[in-house]
mmCIF file of C-alpha atoms in Angstrom:
data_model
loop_
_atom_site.group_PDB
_atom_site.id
_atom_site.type_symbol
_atom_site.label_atom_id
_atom_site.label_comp_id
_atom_site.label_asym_id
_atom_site.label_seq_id
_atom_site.Cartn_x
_atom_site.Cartn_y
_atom_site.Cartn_z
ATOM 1 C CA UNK C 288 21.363 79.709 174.453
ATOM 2 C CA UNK C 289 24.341 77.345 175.510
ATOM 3 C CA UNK C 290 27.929 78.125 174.796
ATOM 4 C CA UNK C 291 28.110 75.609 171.589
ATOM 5 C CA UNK C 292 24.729 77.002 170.314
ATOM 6 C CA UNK C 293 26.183 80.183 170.063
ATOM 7 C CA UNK C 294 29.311 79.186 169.228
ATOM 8 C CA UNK C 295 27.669 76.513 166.113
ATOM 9 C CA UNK C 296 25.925 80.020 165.279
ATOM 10 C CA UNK C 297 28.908 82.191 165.339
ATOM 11 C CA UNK C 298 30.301 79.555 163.087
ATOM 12 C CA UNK C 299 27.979 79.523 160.362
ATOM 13 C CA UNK C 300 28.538 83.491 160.138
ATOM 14 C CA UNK C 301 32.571 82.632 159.855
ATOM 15 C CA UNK C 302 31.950 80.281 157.285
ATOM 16 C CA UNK C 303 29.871 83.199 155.001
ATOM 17 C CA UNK C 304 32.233 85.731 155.569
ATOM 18 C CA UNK C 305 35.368 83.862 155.242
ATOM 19 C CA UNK C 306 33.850 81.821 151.712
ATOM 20 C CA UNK C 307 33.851 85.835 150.566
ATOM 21 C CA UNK C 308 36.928 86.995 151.928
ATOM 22 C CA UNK C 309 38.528 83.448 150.426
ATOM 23 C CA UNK C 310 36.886 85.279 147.160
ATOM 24 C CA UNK C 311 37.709 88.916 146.945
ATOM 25 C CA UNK C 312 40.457 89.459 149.507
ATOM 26 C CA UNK C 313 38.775 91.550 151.792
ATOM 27 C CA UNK C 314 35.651 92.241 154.105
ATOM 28 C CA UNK C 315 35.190 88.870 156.590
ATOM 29 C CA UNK C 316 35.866 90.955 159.386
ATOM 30 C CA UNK C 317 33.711 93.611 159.083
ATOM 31 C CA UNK C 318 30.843 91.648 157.615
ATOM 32 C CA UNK C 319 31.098 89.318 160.845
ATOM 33 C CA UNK C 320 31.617 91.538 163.608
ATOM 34 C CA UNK C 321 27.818 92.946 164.430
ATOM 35 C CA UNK C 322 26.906 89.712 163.832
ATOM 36 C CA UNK C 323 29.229 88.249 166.330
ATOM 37 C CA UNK C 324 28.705 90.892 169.079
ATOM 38 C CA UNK C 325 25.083 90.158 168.850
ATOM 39 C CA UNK C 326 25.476 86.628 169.185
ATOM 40 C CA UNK C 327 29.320 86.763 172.077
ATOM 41 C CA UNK C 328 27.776 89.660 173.647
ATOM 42 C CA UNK C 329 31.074 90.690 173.875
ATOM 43 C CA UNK C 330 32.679 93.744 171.669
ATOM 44 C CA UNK C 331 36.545 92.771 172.651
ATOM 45 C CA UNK C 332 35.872 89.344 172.597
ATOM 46 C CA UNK C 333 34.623 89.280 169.481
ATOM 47 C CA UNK C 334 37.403 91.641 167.975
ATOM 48 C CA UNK C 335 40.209 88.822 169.283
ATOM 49 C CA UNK C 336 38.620 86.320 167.759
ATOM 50 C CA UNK C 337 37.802 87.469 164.550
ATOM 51 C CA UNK C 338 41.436 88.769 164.225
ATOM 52 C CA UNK C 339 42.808 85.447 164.689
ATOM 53 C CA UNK C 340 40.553 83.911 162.392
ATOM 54 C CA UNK C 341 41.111 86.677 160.050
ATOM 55 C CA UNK C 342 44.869 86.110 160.409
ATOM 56 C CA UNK C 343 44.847 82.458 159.830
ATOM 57 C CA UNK C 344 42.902 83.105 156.395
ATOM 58 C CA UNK C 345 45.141 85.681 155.204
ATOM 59 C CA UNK C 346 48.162 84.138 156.211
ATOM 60 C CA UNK C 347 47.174 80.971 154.236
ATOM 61 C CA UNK C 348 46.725 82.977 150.987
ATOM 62 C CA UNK C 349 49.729 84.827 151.369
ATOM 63 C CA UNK C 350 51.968 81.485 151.648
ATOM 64 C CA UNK C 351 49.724 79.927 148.540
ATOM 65 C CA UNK C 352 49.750 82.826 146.175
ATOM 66 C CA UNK C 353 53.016 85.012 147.282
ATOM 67 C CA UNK C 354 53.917 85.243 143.527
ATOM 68 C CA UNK C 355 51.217 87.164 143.064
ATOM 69 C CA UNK C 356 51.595 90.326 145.690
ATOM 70 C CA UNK C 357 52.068 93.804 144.417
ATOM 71 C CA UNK C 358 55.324 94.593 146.316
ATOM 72 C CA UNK C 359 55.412 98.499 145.478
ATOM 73 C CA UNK C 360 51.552 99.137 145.953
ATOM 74 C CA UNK C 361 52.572 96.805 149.643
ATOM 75 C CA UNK C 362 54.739 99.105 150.496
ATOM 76 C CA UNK C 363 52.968 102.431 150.016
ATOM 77 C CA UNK C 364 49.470 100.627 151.911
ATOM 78 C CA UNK C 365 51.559 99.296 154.724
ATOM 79 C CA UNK C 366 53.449 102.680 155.777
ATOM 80 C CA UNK C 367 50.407 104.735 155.861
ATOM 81 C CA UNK C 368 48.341 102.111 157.346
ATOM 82 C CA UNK C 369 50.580 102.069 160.130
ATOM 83 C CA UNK C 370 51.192 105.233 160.953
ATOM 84 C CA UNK C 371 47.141 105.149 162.069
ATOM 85 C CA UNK C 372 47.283 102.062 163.684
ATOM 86 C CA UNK C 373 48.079 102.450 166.720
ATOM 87 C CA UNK C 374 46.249 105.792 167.162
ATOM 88 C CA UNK C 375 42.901 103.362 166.761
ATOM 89 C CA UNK C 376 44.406 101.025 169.313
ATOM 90 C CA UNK C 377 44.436 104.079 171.741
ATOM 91 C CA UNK C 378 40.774 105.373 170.370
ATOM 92 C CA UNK C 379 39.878 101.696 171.168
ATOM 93 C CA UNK C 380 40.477 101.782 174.806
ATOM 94 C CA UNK C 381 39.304 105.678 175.367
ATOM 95 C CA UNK C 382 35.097 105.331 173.873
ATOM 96 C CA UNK C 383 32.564 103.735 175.631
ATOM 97 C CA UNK C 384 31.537 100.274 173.600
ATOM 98 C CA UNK C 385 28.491 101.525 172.252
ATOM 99 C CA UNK C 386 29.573 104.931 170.963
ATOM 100 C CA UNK C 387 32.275 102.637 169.176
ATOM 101 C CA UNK C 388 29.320 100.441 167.389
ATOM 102 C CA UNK C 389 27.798 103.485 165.898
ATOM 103 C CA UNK C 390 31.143 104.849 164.845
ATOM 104 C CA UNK C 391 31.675 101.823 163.169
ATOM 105 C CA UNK C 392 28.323 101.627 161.677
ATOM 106 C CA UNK C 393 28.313 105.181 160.420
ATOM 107 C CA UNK C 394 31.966 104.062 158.474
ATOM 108 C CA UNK C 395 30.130 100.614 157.052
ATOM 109 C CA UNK C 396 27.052 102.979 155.240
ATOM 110 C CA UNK C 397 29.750 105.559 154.047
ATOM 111 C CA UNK C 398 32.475 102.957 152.482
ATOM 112 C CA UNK C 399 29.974 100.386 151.640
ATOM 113 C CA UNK C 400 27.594 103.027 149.843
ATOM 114 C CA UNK C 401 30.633 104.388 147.712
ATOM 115 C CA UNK C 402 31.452 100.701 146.709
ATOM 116 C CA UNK C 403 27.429 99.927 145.455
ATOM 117 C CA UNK C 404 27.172 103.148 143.695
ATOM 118 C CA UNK C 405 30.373 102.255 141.733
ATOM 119 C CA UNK C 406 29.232 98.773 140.910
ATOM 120 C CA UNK C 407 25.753 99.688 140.049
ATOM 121 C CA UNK C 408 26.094 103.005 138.339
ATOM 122 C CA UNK C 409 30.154 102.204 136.508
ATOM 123 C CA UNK C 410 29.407 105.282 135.072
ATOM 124 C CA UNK C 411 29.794 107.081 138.062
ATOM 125 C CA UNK C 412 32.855 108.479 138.304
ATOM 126 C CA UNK C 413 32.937 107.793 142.320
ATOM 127 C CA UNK C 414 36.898 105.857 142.201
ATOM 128 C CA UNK C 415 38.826 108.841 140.702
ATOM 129 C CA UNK C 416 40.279 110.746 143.476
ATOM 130 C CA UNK C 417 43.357 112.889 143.713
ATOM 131 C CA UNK C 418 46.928 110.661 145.140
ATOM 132 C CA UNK C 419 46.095 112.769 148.789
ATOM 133 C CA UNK C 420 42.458 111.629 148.938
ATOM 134 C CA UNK C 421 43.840 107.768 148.796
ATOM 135 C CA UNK C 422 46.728 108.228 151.323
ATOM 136 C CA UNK C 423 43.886 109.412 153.815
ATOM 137 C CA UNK C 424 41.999 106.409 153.014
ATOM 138 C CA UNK C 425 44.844 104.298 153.982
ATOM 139 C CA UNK C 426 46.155 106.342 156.923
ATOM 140 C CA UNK C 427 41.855 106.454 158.359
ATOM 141 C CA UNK C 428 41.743 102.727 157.256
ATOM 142 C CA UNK C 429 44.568 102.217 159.261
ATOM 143 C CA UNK C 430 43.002 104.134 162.498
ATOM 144 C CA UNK C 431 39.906 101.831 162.073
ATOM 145 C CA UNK C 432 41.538 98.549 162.197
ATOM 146 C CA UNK C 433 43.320 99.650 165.362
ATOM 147 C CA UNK C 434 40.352 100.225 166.805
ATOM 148 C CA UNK C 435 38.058 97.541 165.231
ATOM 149 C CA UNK C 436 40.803 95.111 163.175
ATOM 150 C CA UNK C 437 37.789 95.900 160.361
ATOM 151 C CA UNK C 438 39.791 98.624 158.510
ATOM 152 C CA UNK C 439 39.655 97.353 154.919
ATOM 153 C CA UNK C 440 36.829 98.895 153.209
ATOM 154 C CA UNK C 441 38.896 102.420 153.179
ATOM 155 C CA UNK C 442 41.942 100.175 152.144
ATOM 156 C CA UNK C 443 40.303 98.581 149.586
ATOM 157 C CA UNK C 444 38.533 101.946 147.984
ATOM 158 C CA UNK C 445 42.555 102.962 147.269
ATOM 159 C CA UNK C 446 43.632 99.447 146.406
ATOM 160 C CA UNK C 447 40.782 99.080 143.848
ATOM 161 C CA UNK C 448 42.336 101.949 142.223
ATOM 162 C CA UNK C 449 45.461 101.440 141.984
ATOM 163 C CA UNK C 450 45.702 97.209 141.706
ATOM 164 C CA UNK C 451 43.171 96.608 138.408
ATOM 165 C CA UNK C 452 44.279 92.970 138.472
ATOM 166 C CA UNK C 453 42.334 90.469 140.187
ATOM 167 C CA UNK C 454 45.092 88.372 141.393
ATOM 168 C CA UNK C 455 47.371 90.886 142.302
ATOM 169 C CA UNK C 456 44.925 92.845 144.632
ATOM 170 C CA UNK C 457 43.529 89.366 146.425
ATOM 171 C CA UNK C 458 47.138 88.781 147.292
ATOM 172 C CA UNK C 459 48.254 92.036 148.357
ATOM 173 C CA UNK C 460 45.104 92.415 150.370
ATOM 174 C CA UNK C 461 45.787 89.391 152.365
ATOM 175 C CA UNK C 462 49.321 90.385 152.507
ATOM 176 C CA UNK C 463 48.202 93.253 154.730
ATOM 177 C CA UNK C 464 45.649 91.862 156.703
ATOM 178 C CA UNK C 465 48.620 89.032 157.761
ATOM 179 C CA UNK C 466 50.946 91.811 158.772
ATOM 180 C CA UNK C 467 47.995 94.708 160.686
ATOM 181 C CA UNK C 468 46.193 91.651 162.340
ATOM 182 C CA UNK C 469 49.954 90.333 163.693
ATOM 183 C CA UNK C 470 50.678 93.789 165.675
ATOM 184 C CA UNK C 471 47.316 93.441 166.875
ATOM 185 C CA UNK C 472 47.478 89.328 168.049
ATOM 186 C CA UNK C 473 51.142 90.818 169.527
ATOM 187 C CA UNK C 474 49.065 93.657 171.442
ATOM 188 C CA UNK C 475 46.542 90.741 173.007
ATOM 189 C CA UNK C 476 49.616 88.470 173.976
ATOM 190 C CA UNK C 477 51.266 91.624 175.556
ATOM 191 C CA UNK C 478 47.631 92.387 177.587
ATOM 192 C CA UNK C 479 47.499 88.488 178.395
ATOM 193 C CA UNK C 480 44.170 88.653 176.585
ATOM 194 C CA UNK C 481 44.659 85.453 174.817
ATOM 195 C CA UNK C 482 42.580 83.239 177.205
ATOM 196 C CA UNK C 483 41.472 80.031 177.448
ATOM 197 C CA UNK C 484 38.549 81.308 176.811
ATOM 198 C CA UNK C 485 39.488 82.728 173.338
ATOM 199 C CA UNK C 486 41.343 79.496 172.407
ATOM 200 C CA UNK C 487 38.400 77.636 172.941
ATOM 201 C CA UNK C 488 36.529 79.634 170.634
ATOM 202 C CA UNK C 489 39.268 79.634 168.064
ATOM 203 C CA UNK C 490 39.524 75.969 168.105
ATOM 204 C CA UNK C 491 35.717 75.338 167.732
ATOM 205 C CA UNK C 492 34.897 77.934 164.804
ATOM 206 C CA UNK C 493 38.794 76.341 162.972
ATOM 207 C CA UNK C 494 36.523 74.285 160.920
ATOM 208 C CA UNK C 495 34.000 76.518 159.354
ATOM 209 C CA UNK C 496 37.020 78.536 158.606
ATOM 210 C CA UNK C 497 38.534 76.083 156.802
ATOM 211 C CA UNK C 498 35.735 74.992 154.964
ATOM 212 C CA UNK C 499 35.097 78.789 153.679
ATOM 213 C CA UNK C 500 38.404 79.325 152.235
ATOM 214 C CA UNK C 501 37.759 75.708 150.487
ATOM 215 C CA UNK C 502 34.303 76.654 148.928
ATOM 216 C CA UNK C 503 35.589 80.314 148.628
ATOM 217 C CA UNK C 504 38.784 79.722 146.569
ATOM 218 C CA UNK C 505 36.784 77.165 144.554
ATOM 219 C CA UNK C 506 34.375 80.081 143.573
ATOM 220 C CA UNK C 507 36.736 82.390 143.081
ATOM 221 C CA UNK C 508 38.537 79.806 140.517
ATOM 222 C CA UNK C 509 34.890 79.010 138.531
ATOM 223 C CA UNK C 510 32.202 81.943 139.255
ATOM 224 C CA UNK C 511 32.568 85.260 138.249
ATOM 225 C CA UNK C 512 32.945 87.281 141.736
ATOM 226 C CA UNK C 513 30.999 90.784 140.708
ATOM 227 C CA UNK C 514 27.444 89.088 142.076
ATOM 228 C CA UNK C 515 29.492 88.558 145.468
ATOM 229 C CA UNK C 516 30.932 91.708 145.717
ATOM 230 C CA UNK C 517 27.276 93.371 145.240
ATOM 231 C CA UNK C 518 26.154 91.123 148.148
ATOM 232 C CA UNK C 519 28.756 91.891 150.140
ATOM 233 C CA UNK C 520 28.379 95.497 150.108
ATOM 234 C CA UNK C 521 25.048 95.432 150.241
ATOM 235 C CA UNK C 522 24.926 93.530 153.202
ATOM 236 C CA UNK C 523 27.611 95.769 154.648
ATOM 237 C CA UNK C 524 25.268 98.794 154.034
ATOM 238 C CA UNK C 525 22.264 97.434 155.907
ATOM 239 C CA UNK C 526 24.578 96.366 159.136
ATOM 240 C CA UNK C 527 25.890 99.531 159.050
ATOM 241 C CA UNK C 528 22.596 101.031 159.166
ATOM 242 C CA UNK C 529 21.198 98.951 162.060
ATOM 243 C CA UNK C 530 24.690 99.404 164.264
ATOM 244 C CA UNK C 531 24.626 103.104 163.737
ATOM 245 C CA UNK C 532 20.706 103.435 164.385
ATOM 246 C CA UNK C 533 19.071 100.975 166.858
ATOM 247 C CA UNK C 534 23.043 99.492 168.823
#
């Protein structure tokens, strides 16, 4: 395939992921990255790109619906996040690219089966977890973005809990995503690993970014978002499943 094939390709995948991120507040990256690597052939390539896409999204929100962001919850998710962080950027450069895949996909069936058991069977008590439990989300969560900048679903499985409304956990969400993915874009600048190459990309998939945070915040404003969120996981679970079994 030519470079704009892939690229128009790679694009449509963006513009999915990003309409549900633009939705729910969480899971472009990890819904698009198998999907890019097959398509890039290229694990880090793919990982800088999404991250800057992912950064522009969030960043957007966090400017258009600031009023909204749970400071204290911010605070507790950002500190333990952290501290993991850069132990996944190290973890990121020490495993062999493939071993890395089925780590990731192993993490996708776990978190994403968790998330379809509590939205198909509510009255399975699967989100109440001692205070501990969800600081080890958060502090893994942050160990997997280091390493894959897709470190939300953890995140998210202590965010649900403790940010019931809508608004507040969209905007928090994004808040975090804006400030993980900026030590990481800082990481690339430091290893001169924002090429030409990567700016190209950027500037070609800009527009099918765009247009999914249109269409997304226009869903999120009309449709009820629990159908998405079962599609998203889902689809999460299957990826997960074909990463971790036949990468």
């Amino acid at each position: 395939m030519s470079l704009l094939l892939i690229l128009f390709l790679v694009g449509i995948v963006v513009f999915i992921t990003h309409t549900l991120e633009s939705i729910t507040g969480f899971g472009c990256t990890v819904l698009a990255f198998p999907f890019v690597i097959a398509l890039m052939g290229d694990l880090e390539l793919a990982k800088i790109v999404l991250s800057l896409l992912a950064w522009i999204l969030a960043l957007y929100f966090v400017i258009v619906k600031f009023k909204h962001i749970n400071w204290k919850q911010f605070g507790v998710i950002i500190l333990l996040t952290g501290l993991g962080l850069p132990l996944g950027m190290m973890i990121f450069k020490a495993l062999d690219p493939v071993i890395l895949k089925r780590i990731l996909g192993v993490f996708i069936i776990v978190t994403a089966g968790i998330q379809i058991v509590r939205m198909f069977f509510p009255n399975v008590n699967v989100r109440s977890f001692p205070s501990f439990i969800g600081y080890g989300f958060l502090f893994v969560g942050g160990i997997v973005h280091g390493a894959f900048a897709v470190g939300g679903p953890l995140v998210v499985l202590y965010s649900a809990e403790k940010i019931p409304n809508k608004s507040q956990f969209r905007s928090t969400m994004v808040l975090l995503w804006t400030v993980l993915n900026t030590v990481l874009i800082i990481q690339y600048f430091l290893e001169k690993k924002l090429t030409k190459e990567v700016g190209f990309d950027l500037l070609v998939l800009l527009p099918f970014l765009i247009g999914g945070i249109i269409v997304g915040e226009y869903i999120h404003n009309k449709v009820n978002e629990a159908l998405f969120k079962k599609i998203v996981f889902i689809s999460l679970f299957l990826v997960g499943i074909v990463m971790t079994f036949f990468s």
